[in-house]
Amino acid sequence: MPQLKTLQLERPQSQHDHKQDFDKTVLDFLLPRPHYPVFRRLCSYLGIAEVIALTRTCKKFSGLYQLLLKTQWKVDHGLLRLVKSPARFRSQLGQHSALVSGSFAVQFFERVTWEDSDLDIFIKGGAGAEAFGKYLNETEHYELQAAKEQEDYEDPRMVDIVKVETYLRSDSLNSNVSNIQLVHTRSIPAQAILRGFYTTVVVNIMSWNKAISIFPLPSFIHHKTYLLQAINDSSVGPLTKYSNRGWRTQPVLWPEEATSSHPIQATRRIGDKFSWTITFDTSNVQESDVPDTVLDHLCFSLKKMSPQSPGTVAYYSIRASLFTSIVLKYEYIYIAEVDSPLDFFASFVAPRIQVLSRVELLKLGFEDAHQLEDSLLYTLQGKFMFPPSWPFYDDQIATWYSIWQQQRLRSCDLKELSWEIR
């Protein structure tokens, strides 16, 4: 006798089941699971200001920014337009202590793509820059199209730059031409970046393992940019370009904007509390020999410059001078203001470095080391070979900075800590 198949009937939805469906809110469809495509698409339209606002609405959204970092700020995705292997490219950045800046960094933080933009790489001139150019040519198949020396530019902002090489690569499939500018700097690349741009929105730094926006609040929250040089024929083009891209240009802060939470402060350092830092996934990327603490403790200052003549406007000038020592392995930048308690290197590091330098010279039997003026201790860099036992004190910079900050907090009241620019 054939068996009868049992018919399975679905249970009709009860009023309680219908009520659960109606209880779903927009929030349920924004969360990453189980509606991830909806979540991802909606978030792609949110600027960082909206993302931050959402994290403050409820507990479910409190981790939204950290979640989006993995999907919305992917540096390798942007690099794939310009290089075949982002991991290999970032390894080269770390190996040669090179930095990326300019429009590519702006696009990364803003999460947009400008098809006609190039990639600006800042690297100290010399063997490292030549090796990087060779890598672009032989590995990424870029061709050197032009090289302009610093003397070829009638532009005061080029003072920190030796030359600029333009590399091009054509794509036969879609007729696209990729453009990379290799900028050879006189000193460490960060100095040229800080002192070389016309306006604050472009002052961002990307290393092999992280991106740092120096003025994130005005740049990516308010979409406002401040002048870093007097407006002249050379600056009109770049300023207009960023106006067309959505940024309003303002000469300097209005009086009511000058608060202790604004990134426009008298003294700053790269990676401080006013910066926006995003760390990268470093899988398959060769680690740099230079510790992160070097980049994170490069200091600079901003000074408001009054209008130079009738009909002109005020602007900010970034001060960032080179700081070297025979007992420091790496180069740093500082604001170079004598006897200024706001200058970490001048007021705190320099006295200690001078003593340590003198001790090491005396240990070597250096004649008259005890009679050398403090200023002359900095001129000995490269004048003699360091013995194998020669100590370097770069590992102390981060510790000294923390001590310096604590001492200032104990000796200053809140009004003195406002650091308002005058």
CSV table of C-alpha atoms in Angstrom, one decimal:
chain,number,residue,atom,x,y,z
A,1,MET,CA,0.0,0.0,0.0
A,2,PRO,CA,1.6,3.3,-1.0
A,3,GLN,CA,2.4,5.7,1.8
A,4,LEU,CA,0.6,9.0,1.9
A,5,LYS,CA,2.7,12.1,1.9
A,6,THR,CA,2.2,14.3,4.9
A,7,LEU,CA,1.4,17.9,3.9
A,8,GLN,CA,3.3,20.4,5.9
A,9,LEU,CA,1.3,23.6,6.4
A,10,GLU,CA,2.9,26.8,7.5
A,11,ARG,CA,1.5,28.3,10.7
A,12,PRO,CA,-0.5,31.4,9.9
A,13,GLN,CA,1.2,34.5,11.3
A,14,SER,CA,-0.4,35.6,14.5
A,15,GLN,CA,-1.1,39.1,15.5
A,16,HIS,CA,2.0,39.0,17.6
A,17,ASP,CA,4.1,38.1,14.6
A,18,HIS,CA,2.7,41.0,12.6
A,19,LYS,CA,3.4,43.3,15.5
A,20,GLN,CA,7.1,42.3,15.5
A,21,ASP,CA,7.4,43.2,11.8
A,22,PHE,CA,5.8,46.6,12.4
A,23,ASP,CA,8.1,47.2,15.4
A,24,LYS,CA,11.1,47.2,13.1
A,25,THR,CA,12.6,50.6,12.6
A,26,VAL,CA,14.9,52.3,10.1
A,27,LEU,CA,17.7,51.6,12.6
A,28,ASP,CA,17.2,47.8,12.0
A,29,PHE,CA,17.9,48.2,8.3
A,30,LEU,CA,20.9,50.4,8.8
A,31,LEU,CA,22.8,48.0,11.0
A,32,PRO,CA,25.4,45.8,9.3
A,33,ARG,CA,23.6,42.5,9.8
A,34,PRO,CA,21.5,41.1,8.2
A,35,HIS,CA,21.0,44.0,5.8
A,36,TYR,CA,24.7,44.7,5.0
A,37,PRO,CA,24.2,45.9,1.3
A,38,VAL,CA,21.7,48.5,2.5
A,39,PHE,CA,24.0,49.5,5.3
A,40,ARG,CA,27.0,49.8,3.1
A,41,ARG,CA,25.2,51.8,0.4
A,42,LEU,CA,23.7,54.3,2.8
A,43,CYS,CA,26.9,54.9,4.7
A,44,SER,CA,28.7,55.6,1.4
A,45,TYR,CA,26.7,58.8,1.2
A,46,LEU,CA,27.5,60.0,4.7
A,47,GLY,CA,30.3,62.4,5.3
A,48,ILE,CA,32.5,62.1,8.4
A,49,ALA,CA,30.3,64.8,10.1
A,50,GLU,CA,27.2,62.7,9.6
A,51,VAL,CA,29.0,59.5,10.8
A,52,ILE,CA,30.1,61.2,14.0
A,53,ALA,CA,26.5,62.5,14.5
A,54,LEU,CA,25.1,59.0,14.1
A,55,THR,CA,27.5,57.6,16.7
A,56,ARG,CA,26.1,60.0,19.2
A,57,THR,CA,22.4,59.1,18.7
A,58,CYS,CA,22.2,55.7,20.4
A,59,LYS,CA,24.2,52.8,21.8
A,60,LYS,CA,23.7,50.7,18.7
A,61,PHE,CA,25.5,53.3,16.5
A,62,SER,CA,28.3,54.0,19.0
A,63,GLY,CA,30.7,51.7,17.1
A,64,LEU,CA,29.8,52.9,13.6
A,65,TYR,CA,32.9,54.9,12.9
A,66,GLN,CA,35.2,52.0,13.9
A,67,LEU,CA,33.2,49.6,11.7
A,68,LEU,CA,33.3,52.0,8.7
A,69,LEU,CA,37.1,52.4,9.0
A,70,LYS,CA,37.4,48.9,7.6
A,71,THR,CA,35.2,49.4,4.6
A,72,GLN,CA,34.9,53.2,3.8
A,73,TRP,CA,38.5,54.3,4.3
A,74,LYS,CA,40.5,51.7,2.3
A,75,VAL,CA,43.8,53.2,1.1
A,76,ASP,CA,44.7,50.3,-1.1
A,77,HIS,CA,41.5,50.8,-3.1
A,78,GLY,CA,42.5,54.3,-4.0
A,79,LEU,CA,46.1,53.3,-4.8
A,80,LEU,CA,45.0,50.5,-7.2
A,81,ARG,CA,44.1,53.3,-9.7
A,82,LEU,CA,47.8,54.3,-9.8
A,83,VAL,CA,49.9,51.3,-8.9
A,84,LYS,CA,49.7,47.6,-9.5
A,85,SER,CA,50.6,46.5,-6.0
A,86,PRO,CA,49.5,48.9,-3.1
A,87,ALA,CA,51.4,46.7,-0.6
A,88,ARG,CA,54.6,46.9,-2.6
A,89,PHE,CA,54.1,50.7,-3.1
A,90,ARG,CA,53.6,51.2,0.7
A,91,SER,CA,56.7,49.1,1.4
A,92,GLN,CA,58.6,51.5,-0.8
A,93,LEU,CA,57.2,54.4,1.2
A,94,GLY,CA,58.4,52.9,4.4
A,95,GLN,CA,61.8,51.8,3.1
A,96,HIS,CA,62.6,55.4,1.9
A,97,SER,CA,60.7,57.4,4.5
A,98,ALA,CA,58.6,58.9,1.8
A,99,LEU,CA,55.2,60.5,2.4
A,100,VAL,CA,52.1,61.0,0.2
A,101,SER,CA,50.3,64.3,0.3
A,102,GLY,CA,48.3,66.6,-2.0
A,103,SER,CA,45.0,65.8,-3.6
A,104,PHE,CA,45.3,62.0,-3.1
A,105,ALA,CA,45.3,62.4,0.7
A,106,VAL,CA,42.3,64.8,0.5
A,107,GLN,CA,40.4,62.2,-1.6
A,108,PHE,CA,41.2,59.5,0.9
A,109,PHE,CA,39.8,61.4,3.9
A,110,GLU,CA,36.8,62.8,1.9
A,111,ARG,CA,36.1,59.3,0.3
A,112,VAL,CA,35.9,60.6,-3.2
A,113,THR,CA,37.7,60.0,-6.5
A,114,TRP,CA,38.8,62.8,-8.8
A,115,GLU,CA,39.7,61.0,-12.1
A,116,ASP,CA,42.0,63.8,-13.3
A,117,SER,CA,44.1,63.9,-10.0
A,118,ASP,CA,47.7,62.7,-9.6
A,119,LEU,CA,49.7,61.2,-6.8
A,120,ASP,CA,52.3,63.4,-5.0
A,121,ILE,CA,55.1,61.6,-3.3
A,122,PHE,CA,57.5,63.6,-1.1
A,123,ILE,CA,60.9,62.1,-0.5
A,124,LYS,CA,64.2,63.4,0.6
A,125,GLY,CA,66.5,64.0,-2.4
A,126,GLY,CA,69.4,61.6,-2.9
A,127,ALA,CA,69.9,57.9,-3.2
A,128,GLY,CA,66.5,57.1,-1.8
A,129,ALA,CA,64.7,59.3,-4.3
A,130,GLU,CA,66.7,57.8,-7.2
A,131,ALA,CA,65.8,54.3,-6.0
A,132,PHE,CA,62.1,55.2,-5.7
A,133,GLY,CA,62.2,56.6,-9.3
A,134,LYS,CA,63.7,53.3,-10.5
A,135,TYR,CA,61.0,51.4,-8.7
A,136,LEU,CA,58.3,53.5,-10.5
A,137,ASN,CA,60.0,52.9,-13.8
A,138,GLU,CA,60.9,49.2,-13.6
A,139,THR,CA,58.2,47.8,-11.4
A,140,GLU,CA,55.2,50.0,-12.0
A,141,HIS,CA,56.2,50.8,-15.7
A,142,TYR,CA,56.0,54.6,-15.4
A,143,GLU,CA,58.1,56.7,-17.7
A,144,LEU,CA,59.9,59.8,-16.6
A,145,GLN,CA,58.4,62.6,-18.7
A,146,ALA,CA,59.8,65.8,-17.1
A,147,ALA,CA,62.0,67.0,-14.3
A,148,LYS,CA,61.9,70.6,-13.1
A,149,GLU,CA,64.6,72.0,-10.8
A,150,GLN,CA,63.8,74.3,-8.0
A,151,GLU,CA,65.2,77.2,-9.9
A,152,ASP,CA,62.7,76.7,-12.7
A,153,TYR,CA,59.8,77.7,-10.3
A,154,GLU,CA,59.0,81.3,-9.6
A,155,ASP,CA,57.3,80.3,-6.4
A,156,PRO,CA,58.4,80.9,-2.8
A,157,ARG,CA,56.8,77.8,-1.5
A,158,MET,CA,59.3,75.7,-3.4
A,159,VAL,CA,62.2,76.6,-1.1
A,160,ASP,CA,62.2,73.2,0.5
A,161,ILE,CA,62.1,71.3,-2.8
A,162,VAL,CA,65.1,70.3,-4.9
A,163,LYS,CA,63.2,69.2,-8.0
A,164,VAL,CA,59.9,67.6,-9.1
A,165,GLU,CA,59.9,64.6,-11.5
A,166,THR,CA,56.7,63.7,-13.4
A,167,TYR,CA,56.1,60.1,-14.2
A,168,LEU,CA,53.3,59.0,-16.6
A,169,ARG,CA,51.9,55.6,-17.5
A,170,SER,CA,49.4,55.0,-20.3
A,171,ASP,CA,46.7,52.3,-20.1
A,172,SER,CA,46.1,51.0,-23.6
A,173,LEU,CA,42.8,49.4,-22.7
A,174,ASN,CA,40.9,52.6,-21.7
A,175,SER,CA,43.3,55.4,-22.8
A,176,ASN,CA,43.8,56.6,-19.2
A,177,VAL,CA,47.0,58.2,-18.3
A,178,SER,CA,48.2,57.9,-14.7
A,179,ASN,CA,50.4,60.7,-13.3
A,180,ILE,CA,52.8,60.5,-10.3
A,181,GLN,CA,54.8,63.5,-9.1
A,182,LEU,CA,58.0,62.5,-7.3
A,183,VAL,CA,58.9,65.6,-5.2
A,184,HIS,CA,62.6,65.6,-4.1
A,185,THR,CA,62.9,67.6,-0.8
A,186,ARG,CA,65.9,69.2,0.8
A,187,SER,CA,65.2,67.9,4.2
A,188,ILE,CA,62.6,65.5,5.7
A,189,PRO,CA,59.4,65.4,3.5
A,190,ALA,CA,57.1,66.6,6.3
A,191,GLN,CA,58.9,69.9,6.4
A,192,ALA,CA,58.2,70.5,2.7
A,193,ILE,CA,54.6,69.5,3.1
A,194,LEU,CA,53.9,71.7,6.1
A,195,ARG,CA,55.6,74.8,4.6
A,196,GLY,CA,54.7,74.3,0.9
A,197,PHE,CA,51.0,74.3,0.5
A,198,TYR,CA,48.8,77.4,-0.1
A,199,THR,CA,45.9,76.3,2.0
A,200,THR,CA,45.0,74.1,5.0
A,201,VAL,CA,42.8,71.5,3.3
A,202,VAL,CA,45.8,70.1,1.5
A,203,VAL,CA,48.0,69.7,4.6
A,204,ASN,CA,47.6,66.0,5.1
A,205,ILE,CA,50.2,63.2,5.4
A,206,MET,CA,50.1,59.6,4.4
A,207,SER,CA,53.0,57.3,5.4
A,208,TRP,CA,53.4,53.5,4.8
A,209,ASN,CA,51.1,52.7,7.7
A,210,LYS,CA,48.8,55.6,8.4
A,211,ALA,CA,47.1,58.8,7.2
A,212,ILE,CA,47.1,62.0,9.3
A,213,SER,CA,45.0,65.1,8.6
A,214,ILE,CA,46.5,68.1,10.3
A,215,PHE,CA,43.4,70.4,10.1
A,216,PRO,CA,40.5,67.9,10.0
A,217,LEU,CA,37.8,70.0,11.7
A,218,PRO,CA,37.7,72.8,9.1
A,219,SER,CA,38.7,70.6,6.2
A,220,PHE,CA,36.3,67.6,6.5
A,221,ILE,CA,33.6,68.7,8.9
A,222,HIS,CA,33.1,72.3,7.9
A,223,HIS,CA,34.5,72.1,4.4
A,224,LYS,CA,36.4,75.3,5.0
A,225,THR,CA,40.1,76.0,4.2
A,226,TYR,CA,42.4,78.8,5.5
A,227,LEU,CA,45.1,80.6,3.7
A,228,LEU,CA,48.7,79.6,4.4
A,229,GLN,CA,50.3,82.1,2.0
A,230,ALA,CA,49.4,85.5,0.6
A,231,ILE,CA,47.2,85.1,-2.5
A,232,ASN,CA,49.3,85.6,-5.6
A,233,ASP,CA,49.3,84.5,-9.3
A,234,SER,CA,50.6,81.0,-8.3
A,235,SER,CA,47.9,80.3,-5.7
A,236,VAL,CA,44.8,81.5,-7.6
A,237,GLY,CA,44.6,78.2,-9.6
A,238,PRO,CA,44.8,75.8,-6.7
A,239,LEU,CA,42.5,77.9,-4.5
A,240,THR,CA,39.9,78.0,-7.3
A,241,LYS,CA,40.2,74.3,-7.9
A,242,TYR,CA,39.3,73.5,-4.3
A,243,SER,CA,36.5,76.0,-4.3
A,244,ASN,CA,35.1,74.1,-7.3
A,245,ARG,CA,35.4,70.9,-5.3
A,246,GLY,CA,33.3,72.2,-2.4
A,247,TRP,CA,35.6,74.0,0.0
A,248,ARG,CA,35.1,77.7,1.0
A,249,THR,CA,38.2,79.8,1.4
A,250,GLN,CA,38.6,81.9,4.5
A,251,PRO,CA,41.7,84.0,5.2
A,252,VAL,CA,42.0,83.3,9.0
A,253,LEU,CA,39.7,82.4,11.9
A,254,TRP,CA,37.0,84.8,12.8
A,255,PRO,CA,37.3,85.9,16.4
A,256,GLU,CA,34.5,83.7,17.6
A,257,GLU,CA,36.1,80.6,16.0
A,258,ALA,CA,39.3,80.9,18.0
A,259,THR,CA,38.7,78.3,20.7
A,260,SER,CA,40.9,75.8,22.4
A,261,SER,CA,39.3,72.9,20.5
A,262,HIS,CA,40.1,74.3,17.0
A,263,PRO,CA,43.1,72.9,15.1
A,264,ILE,CA,44.4,76.4,14.4
A,265,GLN,CA,46.6,76.8,17.4
A,266,ALA,CA,49.9,78.6,18.0
A,267,THR,CA,51.8,75.4,18.4
A,268,ARG,CA,51.0,71.9,17.1
A,269,ARG,CA,52.6,68.6,16.4
A,270,ILE,CA,51.8,66.0,13.8
A,271,GLY,CA,49.5,63.4,15.2
A,272,ASP,CA,48.3,65.5,18.2
A,273,LYS,CA,44.8,65.6,19.6
A,274,PHE,CA,43.8,68.1,16.9
A,275,SER,CA,44.8,65.6,14.1
A,276,TRP,CA,42.7,62.9,12.5
A,277,THR,CA,44.7,59.7,12.3
A,278,ILE,CA,43.7,56.5,10.4
A,279,THR,CA,46.0,53.5,10.7
A,280,PHE,CA,46.3,51.1,7.7
A,281,ASP,CA,46.2,47.4,7.5
A,282,THR,CA,49.9,46.5,7.0
A,283,SER,CA,49.5,42.9,5.9
A,284,ASN,CA,52.1,42.1,3.3
A,285,VAL,CA,53.7,45.5,3.8
A,286,GLN,CA,57.3,45.7,4.8
A,287,GLU,CA,57.7,47.6,8.0
A,288,SER,CA,59.8,50.8,8.0
A,289,ASP,CA,63.0,51.0,10.0
A,290,VAL,CA,62.0,54.5,11.2
A,291,PRO,CA,59.7,54.3,14.3
A,292,ASP,CA,56.3,56.0,14.2
A,293,THR,CA,57.3,58.3,17.1
A,294,VAL,CA,59.6,60.3,14.8
A,295,LEU,CA,56.7,61.4,12.5
A,296,ASP,CA,54.4,61.8,15.5
A,297,HIS,CA,56.7,64.3,17.3
A,298,LEU,CA,57.4,66.7,14.5
A,299,CYS,CA,56.4,70.1,15.8
A,300,PHE,CA,55.4,73.3,14.1
A,301,SER,CA,53.7,76.6,14.8
A,302,LEU,CA,51.2,78.9,13.1
A,303,LYS,CA,51.5,82.6,13.1
A,304,LYS,CA,48.9,85.0,11.7
A,305,MET,CA,50.4,87.4,9.2
A,306,SER,CA,48.7,90.7,8.8
A,307,PRO,CA,47.7,92.1,5.4
A,308,GLN,CA,50.9,93.2,3.6
A,309,SER,CA,49.3,96.1,1.8
A,310,PRO,CA,45.9,97.7,1.1
A,311,GLY,CA,43.6,95.4,-0.7
A,312,THR,CA,45.3,92.2,0.6
A,313,VAL,CA,44.2,89.8,3.3
A,314,ALA,CA,45.7,88.1,6.3
A,315,TYR,CA,46.9,84.5,6.3
A,316,TYR,CA,48.7,82.0,8.4
A,317,SER,CA,52.4,81.1,8.2
A,318,ILE,CA,53.6,77.6,9.3
A,319,ARG,CA,56.9,77.6,11.0
A,320,ALA,CA,58.8,74.3,10.9
A,321,SER,CA,62.6,74.4,11.2
A,322,LEU,CA,65.0,71.4,11.1
A,323,PHE,CA,66.3,70.0,14.4
A,324,THR,CA,69.3,67.7,14.3
A,325,SER,CA,71.8,66.4,16.8
A,326,ILE,CA,74.8,64.1,16.9
A,327,VAL,CA,72.9,62.0,19.5
A,328,LEU,CA,69.7,61.8,17.5
A,329,LYS,CA,69.6,59.3,14.7
A,330,TYR,CA,66.7,60.9,12.9
A,331,GLU,CA,65.8,64.5,11.9
A,332,TYR,CA,63.0,66.4,13.5
A,333,ILE,CA,61.2,69.7,12.9
A,334,TYR,CA,60.5,72.3,15.6
A,335,ILE,CA,59.2,75.9,15.8
A,336,ALA,CA,62.6,77.4,16.6
A,337,GLU,CA,61.5,80.1,19.0
A,338,VAL,CA,64.3,80.8,21.5
A,339,ASP,CA,63.2,80.7,25.2
A,340,SER,CA,59.6,79.9,24.2
A,341,PRO,CA,58.0,77.5,26.8
A,342,LEU,CA,55.6,76.4,23.9
A,343,ASP,CA,58.5,75.0,21.9
A,344,PHE,CA,59.1,71.4,23.1
A,345,PHE,CA,62.4,71.0,21.3
A,346,ALA,CA,63.9,74.4,22.1
A,347,SER,CA,62.8,74.5,25.8
A,348,PHE,CA,63.0,70.8,26.8
A,349,VAL,CA,64.9,68.6,24.3
A,350,ALA,CA,67.8,71.0,23.4
A,351,PRO,CA,69.2,71.4,26.9
A,352,ARG,CA,69.3,67.6,27.4
A,353,ILE,CA,70.7,66.9,24.0
A,354,GLN,CA,73.5,69.5,24.5
A,355,VAL,CA,74.5,67.8,27.8
A,356,LEU,CA,74.4,64.3,26.3
A,357,SER,CA,76.3,65.4,23.2
A,358,ARG,CA,79.1,66.9,25.3
A,359,VAL,CA,79.3,63.8,27.4
A,360,GLU,CA,79.8,61.6,24.4
A,361,LEU,CA,82.4,63.9,22.8
A,362,LEU,CA,84.4,63.9,26.1
A,363,LYS,CA,84.3,60.1,26.2
A,364,LEU,CA,85.9,60.1,22.8
A,365,GLY,CA,88.7,62.4,23.9
A,366,PHE,CA,87.4,65.2,21.7
A,367,GLU,CA,89.6,68.2,22.5
A,368,ASP,CA,87.9,71.2,24.1
A,369,ALA,CA,84.5,69.5,24.1
A,370,HIS,CA,83.8,71.2,27.4
A,371,GLN,CA,84.5,74.6,25.9
A,372,LEU,CA,82.3,74.2,22.8
A,373,GLU,CA,79.4,76.6,22.7
A,374,ASP,CA,76.0,74.9,22.8
A,375,SER,CA,75.2,76.2,19.3
A,376,LEU,CA,78.3,74.6,17.8
A,377,LEU,CA,77.3,71.1,19.0
A,378,TYR,CA,74.6,71.0,16.3
A,379,THR,CA,77.2,71.8,13.6
A,380,LEU,CA,79.1,68.6,14.2
A,381,GLN,CA,76.6,66.4,12.3
A,382,GLY,CA,78.4,64.5,9.6
A,383,LYS,CA,81.8,65.8,10.7
A,384,PHE,CA,83.1,62.5,12.1
A,385,MET,CA,82.5,58.8,12.1
A,386,PHE,CA,80.4,57.5,14.9
A,387,PRO,CA,81.9,54.6,16.8
A,388,PRO,CA,79.9,51.4,17.1
A,389,SER,CA,79.0,52.2,20.8
A,390,TRP,CA,77.7,55.7,20.0
A,391,PRO,CA,74.3,56.1,21.6
A,392,PHE,CA,71.2,57.7,20.1
A,393,TYR,CA,68.3,59.1,22.2
A,394,ASP,CA,65.4,59.0,19.7
A,395,ASP,CA,63.7,56.5,21.9
A,396,GLN,CA,63.4,59.1,24.6
A,397,ILE,CA,61.6,61.7,22.6
A,398,ALA,CA,58.1,60.4,23.2
A,399,THR,CA,58.8,60.0,27.0
A,400,TRP,CA,60.3,63.5,27.2
A,401,TYR,CA,57.2,64.9,25.4
A,402,SER,CA,54.9,63.3,28.0
A,403,ILE,CA,57.0,64.7,30.8
A,404,TRP,CA,57.1,68.2,29.2
A,405,GLN,CA,53.3,68.1,28.8
A,406,GLN,CA,52.8,67.1,32.5
A,407,GLN,CA,55.2,69.9,33.7
A,408,ARG,CA,53.3,72.5,31.6
A,409,LEU,CA,50.0,71.3,33.0
A,410,ARG,CA,51.3,71.7,36.5
A,411,SER,CA,52.8,75.1,35.9
A,412,CYS,CA,50.0,76.7,33.7
A,413,ASP,CA,46.4,77.4,34.5
A,414,LEU,CA,43.7,76.9,31.9
A,415,LYS,CA,43.9,80.4,30.6
A,416,GLU,CA,47.6,79.9,29.7
A,417,LEU,CA,46.8,76.6,28.0
A,418,SER,CA,44.4,78.2,25.5
A,419,TRP,CA,47.3,79.2,23.3
A,420,GLU,CA,45.3,81.7,21.3
A,421,ILE,CA,47.0,83.1,18.2
A,422,ARG,CA,47.5,86.8,18.2
